[in-house]
Amino acid sequence: MLIDNREIPKGTKQKWNFVAAEMTVNRIEVPVTVINGAKDGPVLSITAGVHPNELIGQAATIRLANEIDPRDVSGTLILVHIENVMGLQFKYANRSPLDNVNMNSVFPTGEEIGEDAGRDSLHLGISPTKQAAQRIFNTFIAPADYHVDMHGGELFEDLDMNIEILPIGEPVDEKTRALARLFMSEKIWEVPQGTIPQMPNYPGRGSAVAEANHRGIPSVFFEIGGEGRLRKEQVDFACDALTNVMRGIGMLEGEPVRVEPKVYSGGNVLFAQRGGLHFINIQSGDLVHKGQELGYTTDWNGDVIHRDICPCNGLMTNMVVHGGVEPGDMLFVIANEIEG
């Protein structure tokens, strides 16, 4: 297999630092591993760290790179261990310190017409983060038959493990749903465009998952972990789930474990309405109901000035645990329960 101008023979494994972007003095280099199996089969790309402190996926890709023997593999496994290198270096939540760009919104759509972030006239120049996103996508995701984007709770985010998919109304959706059922997850969250009223443009274009889907590549978000913590049991589960995926698509021998998940669709997001100290009454993974008080905000006299009331029945997928909040801070993400 030829990738990044490197010939990777069958039955071999190669690790290197991929040059994802260039700057005035330095280059951004991304650690990758490619395992080209001894036998023919599909290409699976697993990317991690587009949001840099979502660490479980990064640790899981490192373990897989070390433990999987190419002689056991049918096909090719591509592992991109950390995409947003500078964000991890400087402990940014979901952006890069180089240009304040969220990498998960700048993967190539094929419809780019320029940028205008309110600072300049429309232009076709690209930032270092966008360079990296484009080069990673074109080199490691576009050639794949399947793609998994490893995500999880950021530095201030408590998250319930689930598989998130972005149906786009195309035939690839059914292949994506089949892929999602191989992760041994009890929860799958489907989020078609426009099904979160408070974020009508979500998911939009520009994420690696969306752009893979639009190219006919089944792709999912694997959400696991939280608050920037590395928990061995979560890394263990992530590795087991990804290995199960490889069995399910014919890359490793053995029958995959199949778990029938509960499927949620669309949802709601609650934002802080007042500034103050924020208290939370529930945990991620809880089933919540319409009218339930999820949390509340107090002023500096200790008086409650706002209560967060749940707008629907559903699953608390993740919470942003600020403690101190100001109006507009994201607080709760709730997946809608499918009635019946």
CSV table of N, CA, C and O in Angstrom, one decimal, residues 120-238:
chain,number,residue,atom,x,y,z
A,120,ASP,N,-11.1,40.1,8.0
A,120,ASP,CA,-10.6,40.4,6.7
A,120,ASP,C,-11.6,40.2,5.6
A,120,ASP,O,-12.7,39.7,5.9
A,121,SER,N,-11.3,40.6,4.4
A,121,SER,CA,-12.2,40.3,3.3
A,121,SER,C,-12.1,38.8,2.9
A,121,SER,O,-11.1,38.2,3.3
A,122,LEU,N,-13.0,38.3,2.2
A,122,LEU,CA,-13.0,36.9,1.8
A,122,LEU,C,-11.7,36.5,1.1
A,122,LEU,O,-11.3,37.3,0.2
A,123,HIS,N,-11.1,35.4,1.5
A,123,HIS,CA,-9.9,35.0,0.9
A,123,HIS,C,-9.8,33.5,0.9
A,123,HIS,O,-10.6,32.8,1.5
A,124,LEU,N,-8.8,33.0,0.1
A,124,LEU,CA,-8.7,31.5,0.0
A,124,LEU,C,-7.5,31.0,0.8
A,124,LEU,O,-7.1,29.9,0.6
A,125,GLY,N,-6.8,31.8,1.6
A,125,GLY,CA,-5.7,31.4,2.4
A,125,GLY,C,-6.2,30.4,3.5
A,125,GLY,O,-7.4,30.5,3.9
A,126,ILE,N,-5.4,29.5,3.9
A,126,ILE,CA,-5.8,28.6,4.9
A,126,ILE,C,-4.9,28.6,6.1
A,126,ILE,O,-3.7,28.8,6.0
A,127,SER,N,-5.5,28.5,7.3
A,127,SER,CA,-4.7,28.5,8.6
A,127,SER,C,-4.0,27.2,8.8
A,127,SER,O,-4.2,26.2,8.1
A,128,PRO,N,-3.0,27.2,9.7
A,128,PRO,CA,-2.3,25.9,10.0
A,128,PRO,C,-3.2,24.8,10.4
A,128,PRO,O,-3.0,23.7,10.0
A,129,THR,N,-4.2,25.1,11.2
A,129,THR,CA,-5.1,24.1,11.6
A,129,THR,C,-5.9,23.5,10.4
A,129,THR,O,-6.2,22.3,10.3
A,130,LYS,N,-6.3,24.4,9.5
A,130,LYS,CA,-7.1,23.9,8.3
A,130,LYS,C,-6.2,23.2,7.4
A,130,LYS,O,-6.6,22.2,6.8
A,131,GLN,N,-4.9,23.6,7.3
A,131,GLN,CA,-3.9,22.8,6.5
A,131,GLN,C,-3.9,21.4,7.0
A,131,GLN,O,-4.0,20.4,6.3
A,132,ALA,N,-3.7,21.3,8.3
A,132,ALA,CA,-3.6,19.9,9.0
A,132,ALA,C,-4.8,19.1,8.7
A,132,ALA,O,-4.7,17.9,8.4
A,133,ALA,N,-6.0,19.7,8.9
A,133,ALA,CA,-7.3,18.9,8.7
A,133,ALA,C,-7.3,18.4,7.3
A,133,ALA,O,-7.7,17.3,7.0
A,134,GLN,N,-7.0,19.3,6.3
A,134,GLN,CA,-7.1,18.9,4.9
A,134,GLN,C,-6.1,17.8,4.6
A,134,GLN,O,-6.5,16.8,3.9
A,135,ARG,N,-4.9,17.9,5.0
A,135,ARG,CA,-3.9,16.9,4.7
A,135,ARG,C,-4.2,15.6,5.4
A,135,ARG,O,-4.0,14.5,4.8
A,136,ILE,N,-4.6,15.6,6.6
A,136,ILE,CA,-5.0,14.4,7.3
A,136,ILE,C,-6.1,13.7,6.6
A,136,ILE,O,-6.1,12.5,6.4
A,137,PHE,N,-7.2,14.5,6.3
A,137,PHE,CA,-8.3,13.9,5.6
A,137,PHE,C,-7.9,13.2,4.3
A,137,PHE,O,-8.3,12.1,4.0
A,138,ASN,N,-7.2,14.0,3.5
A,138,ASN,CA,-6.9,13.5,2.1
A,138,ASN,C,-6.0,12.3,2.2
A,138,ASN,O,-6.1,11.4,1.3
A,139,THR,N,-5.1,12.3,3.1
A,139,THR,CA,-4.1,11.2,3.2
A,139,THR,C,-4.6,10.0,3.9
A,139,THR,O,-4.3,8.8,3.5
A,140,PHE,N,-5.3,10.1,5.0
A,140,PHE,CA,-5.6,9.0,5.9
A,140,PHE,C,-7.1,8.6,6.0
A,140,PHE,O,-7.4,7.5,6.4
A,141,ILE,N,-8.0,9.5,5.6
A,141,ILE,CA,-9.5,9.2,5.7
A,141,ILE,C,-10.1,8.9,4.3
A,141,ILE,O,-10.8,7.9,4.2
A,142,ALA,N,-9.8,9.7,3.4
A,142,ALA,CA,-10.4,9.6,2.0
A,142,ALA,C,-10.1,8.2,1.4
A,142,ALA,O,-11.0,7.7,0.7
A,143,PRO,N,-8.9,7.5,1.7
A,143,PRO,CA,-8.7,6.2,1.1
A,143,PRO,C,-9.5,5.1,1.8
A,143,PRO,O,-9.4,3.9,1.4
A,144,ALA,N,-10.1,5.4,2.9
A,144,ALA,CA,-10.7,4.3,3.8
A,144,ALA,C,-12.0,3.8,3.3
A,144,ALA,O,-12.8,4.5,2.6
A,145,ASP,N,-12.3,2.6,3.7
A,145,ASP,CA,-13.7,2.0,3.5
A,145,ASP,C,-14.6,2.2,4.7
A,145,ASP,O,-15.8,2.2,4.6
A,146,TYR,N,-13.9,2.4,5.9
A,146,TYR,CA,-14.7,2.8,7.1
A,146,TYR,C,-13.8,3.7,7.9
A,146,TYR,O,-12.6,3.7,7.8
A,147,HIS,N,-14.5,4.6,8.7
A,147,HIS,CA,-13.8,5.6,9.5
A,147,HIS,C,-14.4,5.7,10.8
A,147,HIS,O,-15.6,5.7,11.0
A,148,VAL,N,-13.6,5.8,11.9
A,148,VAL,CA,-14.0,6.0,13.2
A,148,VAL,C,-13.2,7.2,13.8
A,148,VAL,O,-12.0,7.3,13.7
A,149,ASP,N,-14.0,8.2,14.3
A,149,ASP,CA,-13.4,9.4,14.9
A,149,ASP,C,-13.5,9.3,16.4
A,149,ASP,O,-14.6,9.4,16.9
A,150,MET,N,-12.4,9.2,17.1
A,150,MET,CA,-12.4,9.0,18.5
A,150,MET,C,-12.6,10.4,19.2
A,150,MET,O,-11.9,11.3,19.1
A,151,HIS,N,-13.7,10.4,20.0
A,151,HIS,CA,-14.0,11.6,20.8
A,151,HIS,C,-14.3,11.3,22.2
A,151,HIS,O,-14.2,10.1,22.6
A,152,GLY,N,-14.6,12.3,23.0
A,152,GLY,CA,-14.9,12.0,24.4
A,152,GLY,C,-15.0,13.4,25.2
A,152,GLY,O,-14.9,14.4,24.6
A,153,GLY,N,-15.2,13.3,26.5
A,153,GLY,CA,-15.4,14.5,27.3
A,153,GLY,C,-14.1,15.3,27.3
A,153,GLY,O,-13.0,14.8,27.5
A,154,GLU,N,-14.2,16.6,27.0
A,154,GLU,CA,-13.1,17.5,27.1
A,154,GLU,C,-12.7,17.9,28.5
A,154,GLU,O,-13.2,17.3,29.5
A,155,LEU,N,-11.8,18.8,28.7
A,155,LEU,CA,-11.3,19.2,30.0
A,155,LEU,C,-12.4,19.5,31.0
A,155,LEU,O,-12.3,19.2,32.2
A,156,PHE,N,-13.5,20.1,30.5
A,156,PHE,CA,-14.6,20.5,31.4
A,156,PHE,C,-15.9,19.8,31.1
A,156,PHE,O,-17.0,20.4,31.3
A,157,GLU,N,-15.8,18.6,30.6
A,157,GLU,CA,-17.0,17.9,30.0
A,157,GLU,C,-17.1,16.5,30.6
A,157,GLU,O,-16.2,15.7,30.5
A,158,ASP,N,-18.2,16.2,31.2
A,158,ASP,CA,-18.6,14.9,31.7
A,158,ASP,C,-19.5,14.2,30.7
A,158,ASP,O,-20.5,14.8,30.4
A,159,LEU,N,-19.1,13.0,30.2
A,159,LEU,CA,-19.8,12.5,29.1
A,159,LEU,C,-20.1,11.0,29.3
A,159,LEU,O,-19.4,10.3,30.0
A,160,ASP,N,-21.3,10.6,28.8
A,160,ASP,CA,-21.7,9.2,28.8
A,160,ASP,C,-21.3,8.6,27.5
A,160,ASP,O,-21.5,9.1,26.4
A,161,MET,N,-20.7,7.4,27.6
A,161,MET,CA,-20.2,6.7,26.4
A,161,MET,C,-21.4,6.4,25.4
A,161,MET,O,-22.4,5.9,25.8
A,162,ASN,N,-21.2,6.8,24.2
A,162,ASN,CA,-22.2,6.4,23.1
A,162,ASN,C,-21.5,6.5,21.8
A,162,ASN,O,-20.4,7.0,21.6
A,163,ILE,N,-22.2,6.0,20.8
A,163,ILE,CA,-21.8,6.2,19.4
A,163,ILE,C,-22.7,7.1,18.7
A,163,ILE,O,-23.9,7.0,18.7
A,164,GLU,N,-22.1,8.2,18.2
A,164,GLU,CA,-22.9,9.2,17.5
A,164,GLU,C,-22.8,9.1,16.0
A,164,GLU,O,-21.6,9.0,15.5
A,165,ILE,N,-23.9,9.2,15.3
A,165,ILE,CA,-23.8,9.1,13.8
A,165,ILE,C,-24.6,10.3,13.3
A,165,ILE,O,-25.5,10.9,13.9
A,166,LEU,N,-24.3,10.7,12.0
A,166,LEU,CA,-24.9,11.9,11.4
A,166,LEU,C,-25.5,11.4,10.1
A,166,LEU,O,-24.9,11.5,9.0
A,167,PRO,N,-26.8,10.9,10.1
A,167,PRO,CA,-27.4,10.5,8.9
A,167,PRO,C,-27.6,11.7,7.9
A,167,PRO,O,-27.9,12.8,8.3
A,168,ILE,N,-27.3,11.5,6.6
A,168,ILE,CA,-27.4,12.5,5.6
A,168,ILE,C,-28.4,12.2,4.6
A,168,ILE,O,-28.5,13.0,3.6
A,169,GLY,N,-29.2,11.2,4.7
A,169,GLY,CA,-30.3,10.9,3.7
A,169,GLY,C,-29.7,10.3,2.5
A,169,GLY,O,-30.3,10.4,1.4
A,170,GLU,N,-28.6,9.6,2.6
A,170,GLU,CA,-28.0,8.9,1.5
A,170,GLU,C,-27.8,7.4,1.8
A,170,GLU,O,-27.9,7.0,2.9
A,171,PRO,N,-27.5,6.6,0.8
A,171,PRO,CA,-27.4,5.1,1.0
A,171,PRO,C,-26.3,4.8,2.0
A,171,PRO,O,-26.4,3.8,2.7
A,172,VAL,N,-25.3,5.7,2.2
A,172,VAL,CA,-24.2,5.4,3.2
A,172,VAL,C,-24.8,5.3,4.6
A,172,VAL,O,-24.2,4.7,5.5
A,173,ASP,N,-26.0,5.9,4.9
A,173,ASP,CA,-26.5,5.9,6.2
A,173,ASP,C,-26.7,4.5,6.8
A,173,ASP,O,-26.5,4.2,8.0
A,174,GLU,N,-27.2,3.5,5.9
A,174,GLU,CA,-27.4,2.2,6.4
A,174,GLU,C,-26.1,1.5,6.8
A,174,GLU,O,-26.0,0.7,7.7
A,175,LYS,N,-25.1,1.7,6.0
A,175,LYS,CA,-23.8,1.2,6.3
A,175,LYS,C,-23.2,1.8,7.6
A,175,LYS,O,-22.6,1.1,8.4
A,176,THR,N,-23.5,3.0,7.8
A,176,THR,CA,-23.1,3.7,9.0
A,176,THR,C,-23.8,3.1,10.2
A,176,THR,O,-23.2,2.9,11.3
A,177,ARG,N,-25.1,2.9,10.1
A,177,ARG,CA,-25.8,2.3,11.2
A,177,ARG,C,-25.3,0.9,11.5
A,177,ARG,O,-25.2,0.5,12.7
A,178,ALA,N,-25.0,0.1,10.5
A,178,ALA,CA,-24.4,-1.2,10.7
A,178,ALA,C,-23.1,-1.1,11.4
A,178,ALA,O,-22.8,-1.9,12.3
A,179,LEU,N,-22.2,-0.2,11.0
A,179,LEU,CA,-20.9,0.0,11.7
A,179,LEU,C,-21.1,0.4,13.1
A,179,LEU,O,-20.4,-0.1,14.0
A,180,ALA,N,-22.1,1.3,13.4
A,180,ALA,CA,-22.3,1.7,14.8
A,180,ALA,C,-22.7,0.6,15.7
A,180,ALA,O,-22.4,0.7,16.9
A,181,ARG,N,-23.3,-0.4,15.2
A,181,ARG,CA,-23.7,-1.5,16.1
A,181,ARG,C,-22.6,-2.5,16.4
A,181,ARG,O,-22.9,-3.5,17.0
A,182,LEU,N,-21.4,-2.3,15.9
A,182,LEU,CA,-20.3,-3.2,16.2
A,182,LEU,C,-19.4,-2.7,17.4
A,182,LEU,O,-18.5,-3.4,17.7
A,183,PHE,N,-19.8,-1.6,18.0
A,183,PHE,CA,-18.9,-1.0,19.1
A,183,PHE,C,-19.3,-1.6,20.5
A,183,PHE,O,-18.8,-1.1,21.5
A,184,MET,N,-20.2,-2.5,20.6
A,184,MET,CA,-20.7,-3.0,21.9
A,184,MET,C,-21.2,-1.9,22.8
A,184,MET,O,-21.2,-2.0,24.0
A,185,SER,N,-21.7,-0.9,22.2
A,185,SER,CA,-22.3,0.2,22.9
A,185,SER,C,-23.8,0.0,23.1
A,185,SER,O,-24.5,-0.4,22.2
A,186,GLU,N,-24.3,0.3,24.3
A,186,GLU,CA,-25.8,0.2,24.5
A,186,GLU,C,-26.5,1.4,24.0
A,186,GLU,O,-27.8,1.4,24.1
A,187,LYS,N,-25.8,2.4,23.5
A,187,LYS,CA,-26.5,3.7,23.1
A,187,LYS,C,-25.9,4.2,21.8
A,187,LYS,O,-24.7,4.3,21.7
A,188,ILE,N,-26.8,4.5,20.9
A,188,ILE,CA,-26.5,5.1,19.6
A,188,ILE,C,-27.3,6.4,19.5
A,188,ILE,O,-28.5,6.3,19.7
A,189,TRP,N,-26.6,7.4,19.2
A,189,TRP,CA,-27.3,8.7,19.0
A,189,TRP,C,-27.3,9.2,17.6
A,189,TRP,O,-26.2,9.4,17.1
A,190,GLU,N,-28.4,9.2,16.9
A,190,GLU,CA,-28.5,9.7,15.6
A,190,GLU,C,-28.8,11.2,15.6
A,190,GLU,O,-29.8,11.6,16.2
A,191,VAL,N,-28.0,12.0,14.9
A,191,VAL,CA,-28.2,13.5,14.9
A,191,VAL,C,-28.3,14.0,13.4
A,191,VAL,O,-27.2,14.5,12.9
A,192,PRO,N,-29.4,13.8,12.8
A,192,PRO,CA,-29.5,14.5,11.4
A,192,PRO,C,-29.5,16.0,11.5
A,192,PRO,O,-29.7,16.6,12.6
A,193,GLN,N,-29.2,16.6,10.4
A,193,GLN,CA,-29.1,18.1,10.4
A,193,GLN,C,-30.4,18.7,10.9
A,193,GLN,O,-31.5,18.3,10.5
A,194,GLY,N,-30.3,19.7,11.8
A,194,GLY,CA,-31.4,20.4,12.2
A,194,GLY,C,-32.3,19.8,13.3
A,194,GLY,O,-33.4,20.3,13.6
A,195,THR,N,-31.8,18.8,14.0
A,195,THR,CA,-32.7,18.1,15.0
A,195,THR,C,-32.3,18.5,16.4
A,195,THR,O,-32.8,17.9,17.3
A,196,ILE,N,-31.5,19.5,16.5
A,196,ILE,CA,-31.3,20.2,17.8
A,196,ILE,C,-31.7,21.6,17.7
A,196,ILE,O,-31.0,22.4,17.1
A,197,PRO,N,-32.9,22.0,18.2
A,197,PRO,CA,-33.4,23.3,18.0
A,197,PRO,C,-32.5,24.5,18.4
A,197,PRO,O,-32.5,25.5,17.7
A,198,GLN,N,-31.8,24.3,19.5
A,198,GLN,CA,-30.9,25.4,20.0
A,198,GLN,C,-29.7,25.5,19.1
A,198,GLN,O,-28.9,26.5,19.3
A,199,MET,N,-29.4,24.5,18.3
A,199,MET,CA,-28.2,24.6,17.4
A,199,MET,C,-28.6,24.1,16.0
A,199,MET,O,-28.3,23.1,15.5
A,200,PRO,N,-29.4,25.0,15.3
A,200,PRO,CA,-30.1,24.5,14.1
A,200,PRO,C,-29.1,24.2,13.0
A,200,PRO,O,-29.5,23.5,12.1
A,201,ASN,N,-27.9,24.7,13.0
A,201,ASN,CA,-26.9,24.4,12.0
A,201,ASN,C,-26.1,23.1,12.3
A,201,ASN,O,-25.3,22.7,11.5
A,202,TYR,N,-26.3,22.5,13.5
A,202,TYR,CA,-25.5,21.3,13.8
A,202,TYR,C,-26.2,20.1,13.2
A,202,TYR,O,-27.4,20.0,13.2
A,203,PRO,N,-25.5,19.1,12.6
A,203,PRO,CA,-24.0,19.0,12.6
A,203,PRO,C,-23.3,19.8,11.5
A,203,PRO,O,-22.1,20.1,11.6
A,204,GLY,N,-24.0,20.2,10.5
A,204,GLY,CA,-23.4,20.9,9.4
A,204,GLY,C,-22.3,20.1,8.7
A,204,GLY,O,-22.2,18.9,8.8
A,205,ARG,N,-21.5,20.9,7.9
A,205,ARG,CA,-20.4,20.2,7.2
A,205,ARG,C,-19.1,20.6,7.9
A,205,ARG,O,-19.0,21.6,8.6
A,206,GLY,N,-18.0,19.9,7.5
A,206,GLY,CA,-16.7,20.2,8.0
A,206,GLY,C,-16.1,19.3,9.0
A,206,GLY,O,-14.9,19.4,9.3
A,207,SER,N,-16.9,18.5,9.7
A,207,SER,CA,-16.3,17.5,10.6
A,207,SER,C,-15.8,16.3,9.7
A,207,SER,O,-16.2,16.1,8.6
A,208,ALA,N,-14.8,15.6,10.3
A,208,ALA,CA,-14.3,14.4,9.6
A,208,ALA,C,-15.4,13.4,9.3
A,208,ALA,O,-15.4,12.8,8.2
A,209,VAL,N,-16.3,13.2,10.3
A,209,VAL,CA,-17.3,12.2,10.1
A,209,VAL,C,-18.3,12.7,9.0
A,209,VAL,O,-18.7,11.9,8.1
A,210,ALA,N,-18.7,13.9,9.0
A,210,ALA,CA,-19.7,14.4,8.0
A,210,ALA,C,-19.0,14.3,6.6
A,210,ALA,O,-19.7,13.8,5.6
A,211,GLU,N,-17.8,14.7,6.5
A,211,GLU,CA,-17.2,14.7,5.2
A,211,GLU,C,-16.9,13.3,4.7
A,211,GLU,O,-17.0,13.0,3.5
A,212,ALA,N,-16.6,12.3,5.6
A,212,ALA,CA,-16.4,10.9,5.2
A,212,ALA,C,-17.8,10.4,4.7
A,212,ALA,O,-17.9,9.8,3.6
A,213,ASN,N,-18.9,10.7,5.4
A,213,ASN,CA,-20.2,10.3,5.0
A,213,ASN,C,-20.5,10.8,3.6
A,213,ASN,O,-21.1,10.1,2.8
A,214,HIS,N,-20.3,12.1,3.4
A,214,HIS,CA,-20.6,12.7,2.1
A,214,HIS,C,-19.8,12.1,1.0
A,214,HIS,O,-20.1,12.3,-0.2
A,215,ARG,N,-18.7,11.4,1.3
A,215,ARG,CA,-18.0,10.7,0.2
A,215,ARG,C,-18.3,9.2,0.2
A,215,ARG,O,-17.6,8.4,-0.5
A,216,GLY,N,-19.4,8.8,0.9
A,216,GLY,CA,-19.8,7.5,0.8
A,216,GLY,C,-19.1,6.5,1.8
A,216,GLY,O,-19.2,5.3,1.7
A,217,ILE,N,-18.3,7.1,2.7
A,217,ILE,CA,-17.5,6.3,3.7
A,217,ILE,C,-18.3,6.2,5.0
A,217,ILE,O,-18.5,7.2,5.6
A,218,PRO,N,-18.7,5.0,5.4
A,218,PRO,CA,-19.4,4.9,6.8
A,218,PRO,C,-18.5,5.5,7.8
A,218,PRO,O,-17.3,5.0,7.9
A,219,SER,N,-19.0,6.4,8.7
A,219,SER,CA,-18.1,7.0,9.7
A,219,SER,C,-18.9,7.4,10.9
A,219,SER,O,-20.1,7.8,10.8
A,220,VAL,N,-18.3,7.2,12.1
A,220,VAL,CA,-19.0,7.5,13.3
A,220,VAL,C,-18.1,8.2,14.3
A,220,VAL,O,-16.9,8.2,14.2
A,221,PHE,N,-18.8,8.9,15.3
A,221,PHE,CA,-18.1,9.4,16.4
A,221,PHE,C,-18.1,8.3,17.5
A,221,PHE,O,-19.2,7.9,17.9
A,222,PHE,N,-17.0,8.0,18.1
A,222,PHE,CA,-16.9,7.1,19.2
A,222,PHE,C,-16.7,8.0,20.4
A,222,PHE,O,-15.5,8.5,20.6
A,223,GLU,N,-17.7,8.2,21.3
A,223,GLU,CA,-17.6,9.1,22.4
A,223,GLU,C,-17.3,8.4,23.7
A,223,GLU,O,-18.2,7.6,24.1
A,224,ILE,N,-16.2,8.6,24.3
A,224,ILE,CA,-15.8,7.9,25.5
A,224,ILE,C,-14.8,8.7,26.3
A,224,ILE,O,-13.9,9.2,25.7
A,225,GLY,N,-15.0,8.8,27.6
A,225,GLY,CA,-14.1,9.5,28.5
A,225,GLY,C,-14.7,10.8,28.9
A,225,GLY,O,-15.8,11.2,28.6
A,226,GLY,N,-13.9,11.5,29.7
A,226,GLY,CA,-14.4,12.8,30.2
A,226,GLY,C,-13.4,13.5,31.1
A,226,GLY,O,-12.6,12.9,31.7
A,227,GLU,N,-13.5,14.9,31.1
A,227,GLU,CA,-12.8,15.8,32.0
A,227,GLU,C,-11.3,15.6,31.8
A,227,GLU,O,-10.5,15.8,32.8
A,228,GLY,N,-10.9,15.2,30.6
A,228,GLY,CA,-9.4,15.1,30.4
A,228,GLY,C,-8.7,14.0,31.2
A,228,GLY,O,-7.5,14.1,31.3
A,229,ARG,N,-9.5,13.0,31.6
A,229,ARG,CA,-8.9,12.0,32.4
A,229,ARG,C,-8.6,10.8,31.6
A,229,ARG,O,-9.3,10.4,30.7
A,230,LEU,N,-7.5,10.1,31.9
A,230,LEU,CA,-7.1,8.8,31.3
A,230,LEU,C,-7.5,7.7,32.3
A,230,LEU,O,-6.8,7.6,33.4
A,231,ARG,N,-8.5,7.0,32.0
A,231,ARG,CA,-8.9,5.8,32.9
A,231,ARG,C,-8.6,4.5,32.1
A,231,ARG,O,-9.1,4.3,31.0
A,232,LYS,N,-7.9,3.7,32.7
A,232,LYS,CA,-7.5,2.4,32.1
A,232,LYS,C,-8.6,1.6,31.7
A,232,LYS,O,-8.6,1.0,30.6
A,233,GLU,N,-9.7,1.5,32.5
A,233,GLU,CA,-10.8,0.7,32.1
A,233,GLU,C,-11.5,1.2,30.9
A,233,GLU,O,-12.1,0.4,30.1
A,234,GLN,N,-11.5,2.5,30.6
A,234,GLN,CA,-12.1,3.1,29.4
A,234,GLN,C,-11.2,2.8,28.2
A,234,GLN,O,-11.7,2.6,27.1
A,235,VAL,N,-9.9,2.9,28.4
A,235,VAL,CA,-9.0,2.6,27.3
A,235,VAL,C,-9.2,1.1,26.9
A,235,VAL,O,-9.2,0.8,25.7
A,236,ASP,N,-9.3,0.3,27.9
A,236,ASP,CA,-9.5,-1.2,27.7
A,236,ASP,C,-10.7,-1.4,26.9
A,236,ASP,O,-10.7,-2.2,25.9
A,237,PHE,N,-11.8,-0.7,27.3
A,237,PHE,CA,-13.1,-0.9,26.6
A,237,PHE,C,-13.0,-0.4,25.1
A,237,PHE,O,-13.5,-1.1,24.2
A,238,ALA,N,-12.3,0.8,25.0
A,238,ALA,CA,-12.2,1.3,23.6
A,238,ALA,C,-11.4,0.4,22.7
A,238,ALA,O,-11.8,0.1,21.5
